[in-house]
Amino acid sequence: MVVQRYTIVVKQGKMMEVIDLVKQAFEIAPPAGNYRLYTDFVGQANTMAWEIEYENLAAFQKTYEEMFSNEDLAEIGARISDLVTGEGHNEIWHVHV
């Protein structure tokens, strides 16, 4: 199993709007596995992350290919891009336990 963790820093005062957009994206294209959406409690302010489990790296790649071909998701992605600082990172973790 692999887990994708995508972390972004949201512009001040825009967190709830980004949360709503991410939820809309998950409704349009439900993740193949379990997923969680996080916001900071302690640490760097205005940070959001989500994790999605995939059976393997091939399943992750297939999902991303489908996502990038979806016009509705592209629109949501563009709206999110306007609401973040540009800081963030995308990680893929191999799950051992």
mmCIF file of C-alpha atoms in Angstrom:
data_model
loop_
_atom_site.group_PDB
_atom_site.id
_atom_site.type_symbol
_atom_site.label_atom_id
_atom_site.label_comp_id
_atom_site.label_asym_id
_atom_site.label_seq_id
_atom_site.Cartn_x
_atom_site.Cartn_y
_atom_site.Cartn_z
ATOM 1 C CA MET A 1 0.000 0.000 0.000
ATOM 2 C CA VAL A 2 1.086 3.590 -0.615
ATOM 3 C CA VAL A 3 -0.193 6.819 0.905
ATOM 4 C CA GLN A 4 -0.149 10.183 -0.785
ATOM 5 C CA ARG A 5 0.165 13.154 1.560
ATOM 6 C CA TYR A 6 -0.405 16.512 -0.131
ATOM 7 C CA THR A 7 0.333 19.582 2.000
ATOM 8 C CA ILE A 8 -0.462 23.204 1.151
ATOM 9 C CA VAL A 9 -0.332 26.570 2.904
ATOM 10 C CA VAL A 10 -3.562 28.509 2.519
ATOM 11 C CA LYS A 11 -3.806 32.291 2.360
ATOM 12 C CA GLN A 12 -5.000 33.941 5.567
ATOM 13 C CA GLY A 13 -8.783 33.752 5.954
ATOM 14 C CA LYS A 14 -9.307 31.326 3.059
ATOM 15 C CA MET A 15 -9.149 27.966 4.877
ATOM 16 C CA MET A 16 -12.887 27.209 4.935
ATOM 17 C CA GLU A 17 -13.194 28.043 1.233
ATOM 18 C CA VAL A 18 -10.345 25.652 0.389
ATOM 19 C CA ILE A 19 -11.819 22.931 2.622
ATOM 20 C CA ASP A 20 -15.122 23.241 0.751
ATOM 21 C CA LEU A 21 -13.346 23.041 -2.627
ATOM 22 C CA VAL A 22 -11.360 19.947 -1.613
ATOM 23 C CA LYS A 23 -14.567 18.281 -0.415
ATOM 24 C CA GLN A 24 -16.194 19.115 -3.770
ATOM 25 C CA ALA A 25 -13.239 17.532 -5.573
ATOM 26 C CA PHE A 26 -13.576 14.381 -3.453
ATOM 27 C CA GLU A 27 -17.292 14.234 -4.327
ATOM 28 C CA ILE A 28 -16.568 14.520 -8.064
ATOM 29 C CA ALA A 29 -13.792 11.928 -7.970
ATOM 30 C CA PRO A 30 -13.973 9.903 -4.749
ATOM 31 C CA PRO A 31 -10.558 8.602 -3.707
ATOM 32 C CA ALA A 32 -10.031 4.908 -4.364
ATOM 33 C CA GLY A 33 -9.046 4.223 -0.767
ATOM 34 C CA ASN A 34 -9.378 5.708 2.683
ATOM 35 C CA TYR A 35 -8.658 9.400 2.931
ATOM 36 C CA ARG A 36 -8.351 12.137 5.533
ATOM 37 C CA LEU A 37 -8.303 15.927 5.372
ATOM 38 C CA TYR A 38 -6.263 17.763 8.025
ATOM 39 C CA THR A 39 -5.859 21.381 9.089
ATOM 40 C CA ASP A 40 -3.213 22.668 11.471
ATOM 41 C CA PHE A 41 -3.839 22.733 15.202
ATOM 42 C CA VAL A 42 -0.272 23.411 16.292
ATOM 43 C CA GLY A 43 2.588 24.210 13.940
ATOM 44 C CA GLN A 44 2.804 26.293 10.790
ATOM 45 C CA ALA A 45 -0.353 28.392 10.540
ATOM 46 C CA ASN A 46 -2.833 27.995 7.680
ATOM 47 C CA THR A 47 -1.567 24.536 6.712
ATOM 48 C CA MET A 48 -3.831 21.904 5.207
ATOM 49 C CA ALA A 49 -2.974 18.350 4.248
ATOM 50 C CA TRP A 50 -4.811 15.370 2.918
ATOM 51 C CA GLU A 51 -3.819 11.754 2.755
ATOM 52 C CA ILE A 52 -5.188 9.154 0.381
ATOM 53 C CA GLU A 53 -4.431 5.436 0.509
ATOM 54 C CA TYR A 54 -3.819 3.518 -2.715
ATOM 55 C CA GLU A 55 -3.373 -0.205 -3.228
ATOM 56 C CA ASN A 56 -0.103 0.444 -5.059
ATOM 57 C CA LEU A 57 1.754 3.064 -7.084
ATOM 58 C CA ALA A 58 -0.012 1.999 -10.294
ATOM 59 C CA ALA A 59 -3.393 2.774 -8.684
ATOM 60 C CA PHE A 60 -2.082 6.199 -7.662
ATOM 61 C CA GLN A 61 -0.878 6.903 -11.211
ATOM 62 C CA LYS A 62 -4.181 5.774 -12.742
ATOM 63 C CA THR A 63 -6.143 8.028 -10.389
ATOM 64 C CA TYR A 64 -3.981 11.037 -11.226
ATOM 65 C CA GLU A 65 -4.342 10.463 -14.957
ATOM 66 C CA GLU A 66 -8.132 10.389 -14.538
ATOM 67 C CA MET A 67 -8.093 13.496 -12.344
ATOM 68 C CA PHE A 68 -6.043 15.559 -14.775
ATOM 69 C CA SER A 69 -8.449 14.738 -17.602
ATOM 70 C CA ASN A 70 -11.513 15.911 -15.633
ATOM 71 C CA GLU A 71 -12.542 19.486 -16.505
ATOM 72 C CA ASP A 72 -14.524 19.978 -13.275
ATOM 73 C CA LEU A 73 -11.504 19.022 -11.202
ATOM 74 C CA ALA A 74 -9.293 21.317 -13.272
ATOM 75 C CA GLU A 75 -11.620 24.213 -12.462
ATOM 76 C CA ILE A 76 -11.545 23.398 -8.739
ATOM 77 C CA GLY A 77 -7.758 23.082 -8.875
ATOM 78 C CA ALA A 78 -7.471 26.525 -10.467
ATOM 79 C CA ARG A 79 -9.708 28.010 -7.776
ATOM 80 C CA ILE A 80 -7.615 26.393 -5.043
ATOM 81 C CA SER A 81 -4.419 27.689 -6.662
ATOM 82 C CA ASP A 82 -5.697 31.239 -6.238
ATOM 83 C CA LEU A 83 -6.241 30.625 -2.503
ATOM 84 C CA VAL A 84 -2.860 29.166 -1.530
ATOM 85 C CA THR A 85 0.548 30.749 -1.013
ATOM 86 C CA GLY A 86 2.372 28.421 -3.389
ATOM 87 C CA GLU A 87 4.127 26.668 -0.510
ATOM 88 C CA GLY A 88 3.533 22.977 -0.080
ATOM 89 C CA HIS A 89 4.613 19.552 -1.173
ATOM 90 C CA ASN A 90 3.356 16.207 -2.390
ATOM 91 C CA GLU A 91 4.706 13.029 -0.800
ATOM 92 C CA ILE A 92 4.175 9.356 -1.602
ATOM 93 C CA TRP A 93 4.823 7.007 1.302
ATOM 94 C CA HIS A 94 5.261 3.233 1.194
ATOM 95 C CA VAL A 95 3.246 1.731 4.084
ATOM 96 C CA HIS A 96 4.976 -1.097 5.937
ATOM 97 C CA VAL A 97 2.620 -1.684 8.886
#
